[in-house]
Amino acid sequence: MRIDTMYRYPVKGLTPEPLTHAELRPGRAIDWDRAFALAQGDSRFDPATPAWRPKTEFLCLARNIEAAQLTARFEPATGILTLIAPDGAALDAEPLTAAGRAAITAFIADALPGAMRGTPQFVYVDGHSFCDHDGAVISLIGMPSLQSLGDAAGAPRQPMRFRANLYLTGLEPWEELTWIGRTIAIGDARLRVTERINRCAATCVNPETRQRDANPVKELMDHFGHVDCGVFAEVLEGGRIAPGDSIRLLS
């Protein structure tokens, strides 16, 4: 088994960034993965006392199809987040500063007015991940599982619909769902697989056309009797990982 491709999603609900490598740290998500989010006006997230909140309290694909129209790129070296709106308007701002977050909030609200509820706030808290899971995790999916889903549905299902961090090859379809409680080794890194990922309406969005054109949640239930695709894992021991790295399932 090996890593095929790797991604991070700097802004919750927005576009992915491919990675050439990542330095994993115990108890942490991939650096800058879901590091930023747009909290809706009715969100109960408090940056002063950060705690996990449901994804529906933020701009998210499951509830806001408009979010698919925004392109996001983050450059850690400069601290600059670039956003491109559906009409081509662009913004470069610093999300690590209050002024930058205010500018980003205004830009997104102007670009996606129909997706806003109340007075939104673009948020960042050092070390906090706005993952759908209530902990700092990494998500993994076997490419053979996605092939199996596509075969059953009668049409390919793009891997990026599922917004995973690591896409794996060289395993059996749905094999990763059997790893709960097991530890995997990737070089020096050790990850414990904690639970299966229950899929939601975000997977209905085609990452290429940015439109809803399928229902993988229904397809999973109809053909496999569950809505799970991929697994979450927590980092036990850190290390550098990269596409092409082999993966060992430890006893």
PDB file of C-alpha atoms in Angstrom:
ATOM      1  CA  MET A   1       0.000   0.000   0.000  1.00  0.00           C
ATOM      2  CA  ARG A   2       1.160   3.534  -0.627  1.00  0.00           C
ATOM      3  CA  ILE A   3       0.038   7.165  -0.653  1.00  0.00           C
ATOM      4  CA  ASP A   4      -1.177   8.135  -4.106  1.00  0.00           C
ATOM      5  CA  THR A   5      -1.946  11.846  -3.576  1.00  0.00           C
ATOM      6  CA  MET A   6      -2.145  14.274  -0.635  1.00  0.00           C
ATOM      7  CA  TYR A   7      -4.186  17.432  -0.065  1.00  0.00           C
ATOM      8  CA  ARG A   8      -4.977  20.099   2.479  1.00  0.00           C
ATOM      9  CA  TYR A   9      -7.998  22.414   2.540  1.00  0.00           C
ATOM     10  CA  PRO A  10      -6.852  25.688   4.124  1.00  0.00           C
ATOM     11  CA  VAL A  11     -10.349  27.212   4.260  1.00  0.00           C
ATOM     12  CA  LYS A  12     -13.164  24.959   5.410  1.00  0.00           C
ATOM     13  CA  GLY A  13     -15.493  24.217   2.497  1.00  0.00           C
ATOM     14  CA  LEU A  14     -13.283  25.769  -0.174  1.00  0.00           C
ATOM     15  CA  THR A  15     -10.855  24.351  -2.729  1.00  0.00           C
ATOM     16  CA  PRO A  16      -8.015  21.898  -2.006  1.00  0.00           C
ATOM     17  CA  GLU A  17      -4.270  22.313  -2.402  1.00  0.00           C
ATOM     18  CA  PRO A  18      -2.113  19.330  -3.490  1.00  0.00           C
ATOM     19  CA  LEU A  19       0.872  18.595  -1.281  1.00  0.00           C
ATOM     20  CA  THR A  20       4.320  17.282  -2.181  1.00  0.00           C
ATOM     21  CA  HIS A  21       4.958  16.366   1.453  1.00  0.00           C
ATOM     22  CA  ALA A  22       3.769  17.029   4.999  1.00  0.00           C
ATOM     23  CA  GLU A  23       5.434  17.028   8.408  1.00  0.00           C
ATOM     24  CA  LEU A  24       3.025  15.245  10.734  1.00  0.00           C
ATOM     25  CA  ARG A  25       2.974  16.132  14.425  1.00  0.00           C
ATOM     26  CA  PRO A  26       1.393  14.125  17.261  1.00  0.00           C
ATOM     27  CA  GLY A  27      -2.180  15.117  17.996  1.00  0.00           C
ATOM     28  CA  ARG A  28      -2.347  17.570  15.093  1.00  0.00           C
ATOM     29  CA  ALA A  29      -3.979  17.735  11.679  1.00  0.00           C
ATOM     30  CA  ILE A  30      -1.860  18.378   8.578  1.00  0.00           C
ATOM     31  CA  ASP A  31      -0.463  21.883   8.876  1.00  0.00           C
ATOM     32  CA  TRP A  32      -2.937  24.507   7.575  1.00  0.00           C
ATOM     33  CA  ASP A  33      -5.643  21.934   6.883  1.00  0.00           C
ATOM     34  CA  ARG A  34      -9.021  23.510   7.726  1.00  0.00           C
ATOM     35  CA  ALA A  35      -7.081  26.233   9.526  1.00  0.00           C
ATOM     36  CA  PHE A  36      -9.588  28.930   8.518  1.00  0.00           C
ATOM     37  CA  ALA A  37     -13.370  29.093   8.283  1.00  0.00           C
ATOM     38  CA  LEU A  38     -16.176  31.558   7.753  1.00  0.00           C
ATOM     39  CA  ALA A  39     -18.410  31.364  10.828  1.00  0.00           C
ATOM     40  CA  GLN A  40     -22.007  32.242  10.007  1.00  0.00           C
ATOM     41  CA  GLY A  41     -23.730  34.942  12.006  1.00  0.00           C
ATOM     42  CA  ASP A  42     -25.654  32.331  13.994  1.00  0.00           C
ATOM     43  CA  SER A  43     -22.530  30.285  14.814  1.00  0.00           C
ATOM     44  CA  ARG A  44     -21.685  29.717  18.468  1.00  0.00           C
ATOM     45  CA  PHE A  45     -17.958  29.412  17.750  1.00  0.00           C
ATOM     46  CA  ASP A  46     -15.970  31.695  20.050  1.00  0.00           C
ATOM     47  CA  PRO A  47     -12.338  32.367  19.015  1.00  0.00           C
ATOM     48  CA  ALA A  48     -11.548  33.272  22.628  1.00  0.00           C
ATOM     49  CA  THR A  49     -12.516  29.779  23.819  1.00  0.00           C
ATOM     50  CA  PRO A  50     -12.275  27.636  20.672  1.00  0.00           C
ATOM     51  CA  ALA A  51     -14.188  24.387  20.656  1.00  0.00           C
ATOM     52  CA  TRP A  52     -15.538  22.138  17.936  1.00  0.00           C
ATOM     53  CA  ARG A  53     -18.815  23.249  16.377  1.00  0.00           C
ATOM     54  CA  PRO A  54     -20.963  21.516  13.701  1.00  0.00           C
ATOM     55  CA  LYS A  55     -20.070  22.301  10.088  1.00  0.00           C
ATOM     56  CA  THR A  56     -23.484  23.843   9.460  1.00  0.00           C
ATOM     57  CA  GLU A  57     -22.428  26.784  11.652  1.00  0.00           C
ATOM     58  CA  PHE A  58     -19.834  27.654   9.004  1.00  0.00           C
ATOM     59  CA  LEU A  59     -19.785  28.198   5.260  1.00  0.00           C
ATOM     60  CA  CYS A  60     -19.771  24.599   4.032  1.00  0.00           C
ATOM     61  CA  LEU A  61     -20.495  22.668   0.848  1.00  0.00           C
ATOM     62  CA  ALA A  62     -23.102  20.478   2.513  1.00  0.00           C
ATOM     63  CA  ARG A  63     -25.329  23.503   3.025  1.00  0.00           C
ATOM     64  CA  ASN A  64     -23.905  26.199   0.726  1.00  0.00           C
ATOM     65  CA  ILE A  65     -23.370  25.041  -2.868  1.00  0.00           C
ATOM     66  CA  GLU A  66     -22.211  28.598  -3.615  1.00  0.00           C
ATOM     67  CA  ALA A  67     -18.992  27.894  -1.721  1.00  0.00           C
ATOM     68  CA  ALA A  68     -17.860  25.673  -4.598  1.00  0.00           C
ATOM     69  CA  GLN A  69     -17.538  28.780  -6.770  1.00  0.00           C
ATOM     70  CA  LEU A  70     -14.803  30.322  -4.606  1.00  0.00           C
ATOM     71  CA  THR A  71     -11.155  29.404  -5.208  1.00  0.00           C
ATOM     72  CA  ALA A  72      -8.728  29.661  -2.298  1.00  0.00           C
ATOM     73  CA  ARG A  73      -4.926  29.450  -2.112  1.00  0.00           C
ATOM     74  CA  PHE A  74      -2.827  29.927   1.010  1.00  0.00           C
ATOM     75  CA  GLU A  75       0.911  30.534   1.049  1.00  0.00           C
ATOM     76  CA  PRO A  76       2.329  29.831   4.535  1.00  0.00           C
ATOM     77  CA  ALA A  77       5.669  31.461   3.722  1.00  0.00           C
ATOM     78  CA  THR A  78       4.036  34.848   3.161  1.00  0.00           C
ATOM     79  CA  GLY A  79       0.873  34.383   5.234  1.00  0.00           C
ATOM     80  CA  ILE A  80      -1.215  35.450   2.231  1.00  0.00           C
ATOM     81  CA  LEU A  81      -4.591  33.919   1.382  1.00  0.00           C
ATOM     82  CA  THR A  82      -5.755  34.478  -2.182  1.00  0.00           C
ATOM     83  CA  LEU A  83      -9.478  34.243  -2.944  1.00  0.00           C
ATOM     84  CA  ILE A  84     -11.008  34.314  -6.415  1.00  0.00           C
ATOM     85  CA  ALA A  85     -14.755  34.941  -6.729  1.00  0.00           C
ATOM     86  CA  PRO A  86     -17.075  33.545  -9.415  1.00  0.00           C
ATOM     87  CA  ASP A  87     -16.904  36.825 -11.359  1.00  0.00           C
ATOM     88  CA  GLY A  88     -13.101  36.761 -11.378  1.00  0.00           C
ATOM     89  CA  ALA A  89     -12.616  39.352  -8.639  1.00  0.00           C
ATOM     90  CA  ALA A  90      -9.613  38.494  -6.465  1.00  0.00           C
ATOM     91  CA  LEU A  91      -8.340  39.338  -3.010  1.00  0.00           C
ATOM     92  CA  ASP A  92      -4.939  38.873  -1.378  1.00  0.00           C
ATOM     93  CA  ALA A  93      -5.151  39.258   2.392  1.00  0.00           C
ATOM     94  CA  GLU A  94      -3.460  38.107   5.612  1.00  0.00           C
ATOM     95  CA  PRO A  95      -5.819  35.796   7.528  1.00  0.00           C
ATOM     96  CA  LEU A  96      -3.460  35.753  10.503  1.00  0.00           C
ATOM     97  CA  THR A  97      -4.308  39.385  11.237  1.00  0.00           C
ATOM     98  CA  ALA A  98      -7.575  40.943  12.373  1.00  0.00           C
ATOM     99  CA  ALA A  99      -7.520  43.416   9.481  1.00  0.00           C
ATOM    100  CA  GLY A 100      -6.932  40.633   6.990  1.00  0.00           C
ATOM    101  CA  ARG A 101      -9.770  38.534   8.387  1.00  0.00           C
ATOM    102  CA  ALA A 102     -12.116  41.506   8.199  1.00  0.00           C
ATOM    103  CA  ALA A 103     -11.213  42.043   4.536  1.00  0.00           C
ATOM    104  CA  ILE A 104     -11.739  38.339   3.788  1.00  0.00           C
ATOM    105  CA  THR A 105     -15.116  38.363   5.551  1.00  0.00           C
ATOM    106  CA  ALA A 106     -16.278  41.319   3.452  1.00  0.00           C
ATOM    107  CA  PHE A 107     -15.005  39.744   0.215  1.00  0.00           C
ATOM    108  CA  ILE A 108     -16.775  36.416   0.776  1.00  0.00           C
ATOM    109  CA  ALA A 109     -20.003  38.108   1.888  1.00  0.00           C
ATOM    110  CA  ASP A 110     -19.952  40.234  -1.257  1.00  0.00           C
ATOM    111  CA  ALA A 111     -19.145  37.257  -3.506  1.00  0.00           C
ATOM    112  CA  LEU A 112     -21.720  34.867  -1.965  1.00  0.00           C
ATOM    113  CA  PRO A 113     -24.485  37.007  -0.456  1.00  0.00           C
ATOM    114  CA  GLY A 114     -27.067  34.243  -0.689  1.00  0.00           C
ATOM    115  CA  ALA A 115     -24.961  31.946   1.481  1.00  0.00           C
ATOM    116  CA  MET A 116     -24.624  34.377   4.379  1.00  0.00           C
ATOM    117  CA  ARG A 117     -26.633  34.184   7.597  1.00  0.00           C
ATOM    118  CA  GLY A 118     -26.513  37.185   9.885  1.00  0.00           C
ATOM    119  CA  THR A 119     -23.123  38.846  10.282  1.00  0.00           C
ATOM    120  CA  PRO A 120     -20.407  36.328   9.384  1.00  0.00           C
ATOM    121  CA  GLN A 121     -16.863  36.319  10.721  1.00  0.00           C
ATOM    122  CA  PHE A 122     -13.774  34.798   9.110  1.00  0.00           C
ATOM    123  CA  VAL A 123     -11.993  32.968  11.937  1.00  0.00           C
ATOM    124  CA  TYR A 124      -8.585  31.541  12.767  1.00  0.00           C
ATOM    125  CA  VAL A 125      -7.195  30.206  16.042  1.00  0.00           C
ATOM    126  CA  ASP A 126      -3.634  28.931  16.197  1.00  0.00           C
ATOM    127  CA  GLY A 127      -3.655  25.135  16.488  1.00  0.00           C
ATOM    128  CA  HIS A 128      -7.418  24.766  15.968  1.00  0.00           C
ATOM    129  CA  SER A 129      -8.745  22.688  13.052  1.00  0.00           C
ATOM    130  CA  PHE A 130     -12.221  23.311  11.643  1.00  0.00           C
ATOM    131  CA  CYS A 131     -12.545  19.685  10.646  1.00  0.00           C
ATOM    132  CA  ASP A 132     -15.937  17.960  10.636  1.00  0.00           C
ATOM    133  CA  HIS A 133     -14.500  15.678  13.328  1.00  0.00           C
ATOM    134  CA  ASP A 134     -14.369  16.916  16.915  1.00  0.00           C
ATOM    135  CA  GLY A 135     -10.626  16.406  17.084  1.00  0.00           C
ATOM    136  CA  ALA A 136      -7.453  17.030  15.070  1.00  0.00           C
ATOM    137  CA  VAL A 137      -7.403  14.190  12.562  1.00  0.00           C
ATOM    138  CA  ILE A 138      -6.238  13.180   9.094  1.00  0.00           C
ATOM    139  CA  SER A 139      -8.641  11.590   6.620  1.00  0.00           C
ATOM    140  CA  LEU A 140      -7.743   8.654   4.394  1.00  0.00           C
ATOM    141  CA  ILE A 141      -9.571   6.957   1.519  1.00  0.00           C
ATOM    142  CA  GLY A 142      -8.604   3.949  -0.575  1.00  0.00           C
ATOM    143  CA  MET A 143      -8.838   4.635  -4.300  1.00  0.00           C
ATOM    144  CA  PRO A 144     -10.176   1.080  -4.880  1.00  0.00           C
ATOM    145  CA  SER A 145     -13.148   1.946  -2.650  1.00  0.00           C
ATOM    146  CA  LEU A 146     -13.975   4.914  -4.885  1.00  0.00           C
ATOM    147  CA  GLN A 147     -13.609   2.699  -7.948  1.00  0.00           C
ATOM    148  CA  SER A 148     -16.039   0.235  -6.357  1.00  0.00           C
ATOM    149  CA  LEU A 149     -18.518   3.032  -5.661  1.00  0.00           C
ATOM    150  CA  GLY A 150     -18.249   4.324  -9.222  1.00  0.00           C
ATOM    151  CA  ASP A 151     -18.767   0.840 -10.639  1.00  0.00           C
ATOM    152  CA  ALA A 152     -21.880   0.358  -8.519  1.00  0.00           C
ATOM    153  CA  ALA A 153     -23.240   3.820  -9.388  1.00  0.00           C
ATOM    154  CA  GLY A 154     -22.575   3.369 -13.087  1.00  0.00           C
ATOM    155  CA  ALA A 155     -20.367   6.471 -13.357  1.00  0.00           C
ATOM    156  CA  PRO A 156     -16.967   7.510 -11.963  1.00  0.00           C
ATOM    157  CA  ARG A 157     -17.042   9.401  -8.693  1.00  0.00           C
ATOM    158  CA  GLN A 158     -14.218  11.938  -8.568  1.00  0.00           C
ATOM    159  CA  PRO A 159     -11.993  11.396  -5.510  1.00  0.00           C
ATOM    160  CA  MET A 160     -12.051  15.100  -4.650  1.00  0.00           C
ATOM    161  CA  ARG A 161     -15.782  14.917  -3.899  1.00  0.00           C
ATOM    162  CA  PHE A 162     -14.714  13.292  -0.634  1.00  0.00           C
ATOM    163  CA  ARG A 163     -12.159  15.936   0.385  1.00  0.00           C
ATOM    164  CA  ALA A 164      -9.673  13.522   1.978  1.00  0.00           C
ATOM    165  CA  ASN A 165      -6.127  14.319   3.016  1.00  0.00           C
ATOM    166  CA  LEU A 166      -4.568  11.062   1.836  1.00  0.00           C
ATOM    167  CA  TYR A 167      -5.701   8.927  -1.105  1.00  0.00           C
ATOM    168  CA  LEU A 168      -4.280   5.396  -0.974  1.00  0.00           C
ATOM    169  CA  THR A 169      -3.571   2.698  -3.547  1.00  0.00           C
ATOM    170  CA  GLY A 170      -2.587  -0.967  -3.321  1.00  0.00           C
ATOM    171  CA  LEU A 171      -5.356  -2.111  -0.975  1.00  0.00           C
ATOM    172  CA  GLU A 172      -8.647  -3.941  -1.431  1.00  0.00           C
ATOM    173  CA  PRO A 173     -11.928  -2.042  -1.939  1.00  0.00           C
ATOM    174  CA  TRP A 174     -13.272  -0.890   1.436  1.00  0.00           C
ATOM    175  CA  GLU A 175     -10.300  -2.428   3.251  1.00  0.00           C
ATOM    176  CA  GLU A 176      -9.612   0.817   5.114  1.00  0.00           C
ATOM    177  CA  LEU A 177     -13.000   0.540   6.838  1.00  0.00           C
ATOM    178  CA  THR A 178     -11.670  -2.530   8.680  1.00  0.00           C
ATOM    179  CA  TRP A 179      -8.743  -0.647  10.220  1.00  0.00           C
ATOM    180  CA  ILE A 180     -10.624   0.937  13.117  1.00  0.00           C
ATOM    181  CA  GLY A 181      -8.440   0.734  16.223  1.00  0.00           C
ATOM    182  CA  ARG A 182      -5.384  -0.297  14.193  1.00  0.00           C
ATOM    183  CA  THR A 183      -2.134   1.620  13.757  1.00  0.00           C
ATOM    184  CA  ILE A 184      -0.544   2.330  10.400  1.00  0.00           C
ATOM    185  CA  ALA A 185       3.080   3.255   9.751  1.00  0.00           C
ATOM    186  CA  ILE A 186       4.205   5.710   7.089  1.00  0.00           C
ATOM    187  CA  GLY A 187       7.969   6.064   7.414  1.00  0.00           C
ATOM    188  CA  ASP A 188       8.596   7.223  10.988  1.00  0.00           C
ATOM    189  CA  ALA A 189       5.010   8.429  11.414  1.00  0.00           C
ATOM    190  CA  ARG A 190       2.424   6.358  13.252  1.00  0.00           C
ATOM    191  CA  LEU A 191      -1.320   6.980  12.915  1.00  0.00           C
ATOM    192  CA  ARG A 192      -4.150   5.284  14.780  1.00  0.00           C
ATOM    193  CA  VAL A 193      -7.325   4.829  12.750  1.00  0.00           C
ATOM    194  CA  THR A 194     -10.197   5.967  14.936  1.00  0.00           C
ATOM    195  CA  GLU A 195     -13.468   5.804  12.987  1.00  0.00           C
ATOM    196  CA  ARG A 196     -15.220   5.591   9.652  1.00  0.00           C
ATOM    197  CA  ILE A 197     -16.301   8.803   7.937  1.00  0.00           C
ATOM    198  CA  ASN A 198     -20.049   9.254   7.528  1.00  0.00           C
ATOM    199  CA  ARG A 199     -20.608  11.106   4.278  1.00  0.00           C
ATOM    200  CA  CYS A 200     -22.896  14.093   3.741  1.00  0.00           C
ATOM    201  CA  ALA A 201     -24.340  16.230   0.966  1.00  0.00           C
ATOM    202  CA  ALA A 202     -20.953  17.850   0.269  1.00  0.00           C
ATOM    203  CA  THR A 203     -20.115  14.785  -1.845  1.00  0.00           C
ATOM    204  CA  CYS A 204     -22.946  15.704  -4.234  1.00  0.00           C
ATOM    205  CA  VAL A 205     -20.823  18.583  -5.570  1.00  0.00           C
ATOM    206  CA  ASN A 206     -18.741  17.788  -8.661  1.00  0.00           C
ATOM    207  CA  PRO A 207     -15.288  19.313  -7.992  1.00  0.00           C
ATOM    208  CA  GLU A 208     -14.764  19.916 -11.714  1.00  0.00           C
ATOM    209  CA  THR A 209     -18.078  21.561 -12.674  1.00  0.00           C
ATOM    210  CA  ARG A 210     -18.732  22.840  -9.112  1.00  0.00           C
ATOM    211  CA  GLN A 211     -22.372  21.791  -9.458  1.00  0.00           C
ATOM    212  CA  ARG A 212     -24.462  19.120  -7.728  1.00  0.00           C
ATOM    213  CA  ASP A 213     -24.790  16.249 -10.168  1.00  0.00           C
ATOM    214  CA  ALA A 214     -24.869  13.018  -8.118  1.00  0.00           C
ATOM    215  CA  ASN A 215     -25.786  11.646  -4.704  1.00  0.00           C
ATOM    216  CA  PRO A 216     -22.959   9.458  -3.370  1.00  0.00           C
ATOM    217  CA  VAL A 217     -24.628   9.254   0.058  1.00  0.00           C
ATOM    218  CA  LYS A 218     -27.664   7.547  -1.477  1.00  0.00           C
ATOM    219  CA  GLU A 219     -25.433   5.435  -3.713  1.00  0.00           C
ATOM    220  CA  LEU A 220     -23.445   4.213  -0.723  1.00  0.00           C
ATOM    221  CA  MET A 221     -26.595   3.274   1.166  1.00  0.00           C
ATOM    222  CA  ASP A 222     -28.309   1.663  -1.829  1.00  0.00           C
ATOM    223  CA  HIS A 223     -25.322  -0.436  -2.910  1.00  0.00           C
ATOM    224  CA  PHE A 224     -23.356  -1.045   0.300  1.00  0.00           C
ATOM    225  CA  GLY A 225     -25.826  -0.555   3.153  1.00  0.00           C
ATOM    226  CA  HIS A 226     -23.945   2.312   4.822  1.00  0.00           C
ATOM    227  CA  VAL A 227     -22.908   5.910   4.147  1.00  0.00           C
ATOM    228  CA  ASP A 228     -19.248   5.493   5.115  1.00  0.00           C
ATOM    229  CA  CYS A 229     -16.353   6.289   2.794  1.00  0.00           C
ATOM    230  CA  GLY A 230     -12.850   6.698   4.221  1.00  0.00           C
ATOM    231  CA  VAL A 231     -11.557   6.814   7.773  1.00  0.00           C
ATOM    232  CA  PHE A 232     -10.199   9.329  10.265  1.00  0.00           C
ATOM    233  CA  ALA A 233      -6.820   8.780  11.911  1.00  0.00           C
ATOM    234  CA  GLU A 234      -4.959  10.598  14.665  1.00  0.00           C
ATOM    235  CA  VAL A 235      -1.204  11.103  14.612  1.00  0.00           C
ATOM    236  CA  LEU A 236       0.571   9.208  17.410  1.00  0.00           C
ATOM    237  CA  GLU A 237       4.161   9.772  16.285  1.00  0.00           C
ATOM    238  CA  GLY A 238       5.278  12.458  13.874  1.00  0.00           C
ATOM    239  CA  GLY A 239       7.286  12.241  10.693  1.00  0.00           C
ATOM    240  CA  ARG A 240       7.546  13.392   7.114  1.00  0.00           C
ATOM    241  CA  ILE A 241       5.174  11.786   4.612  1.00  0.00           C
ATOM    242  CA  ALA A 242       4.829  12.217   0.852  1.00  0.00           C
ATOM    243  CA  PRO A 243       3.027  10.733  -2.166  1.00  0.00           C
ATOM    244  CA  GLY A 244       4.602   7.405  -3.055  1.00  0.00           C
ATOM    245  CA  ASP A 245       5.395   6.504   0.562  1.00  0.00           C
ATOM    246  CA  SER A 246       4.535   2.956   1.525  1.00  0.00           C
ATOM    247  CA  ILE A 247       1.998   2.227   4.256  1.00  0.00           C
ATOM    248  CA  ARG A 248       2.192  -0.689   6.702  1.00  0.00           C
ATOM    249  CA  LEU A 249      -0.636  -1.933   8.855  1.00  0.00           C
ATOM    250  CA  LEU A 250       0.891  -2.804  12.221  1.00  0.00           C
ATOM    251  CA  SER A 251      -0.188  -5.776  14.281  1.00  0.00           C
TER     252      SER A 251
END
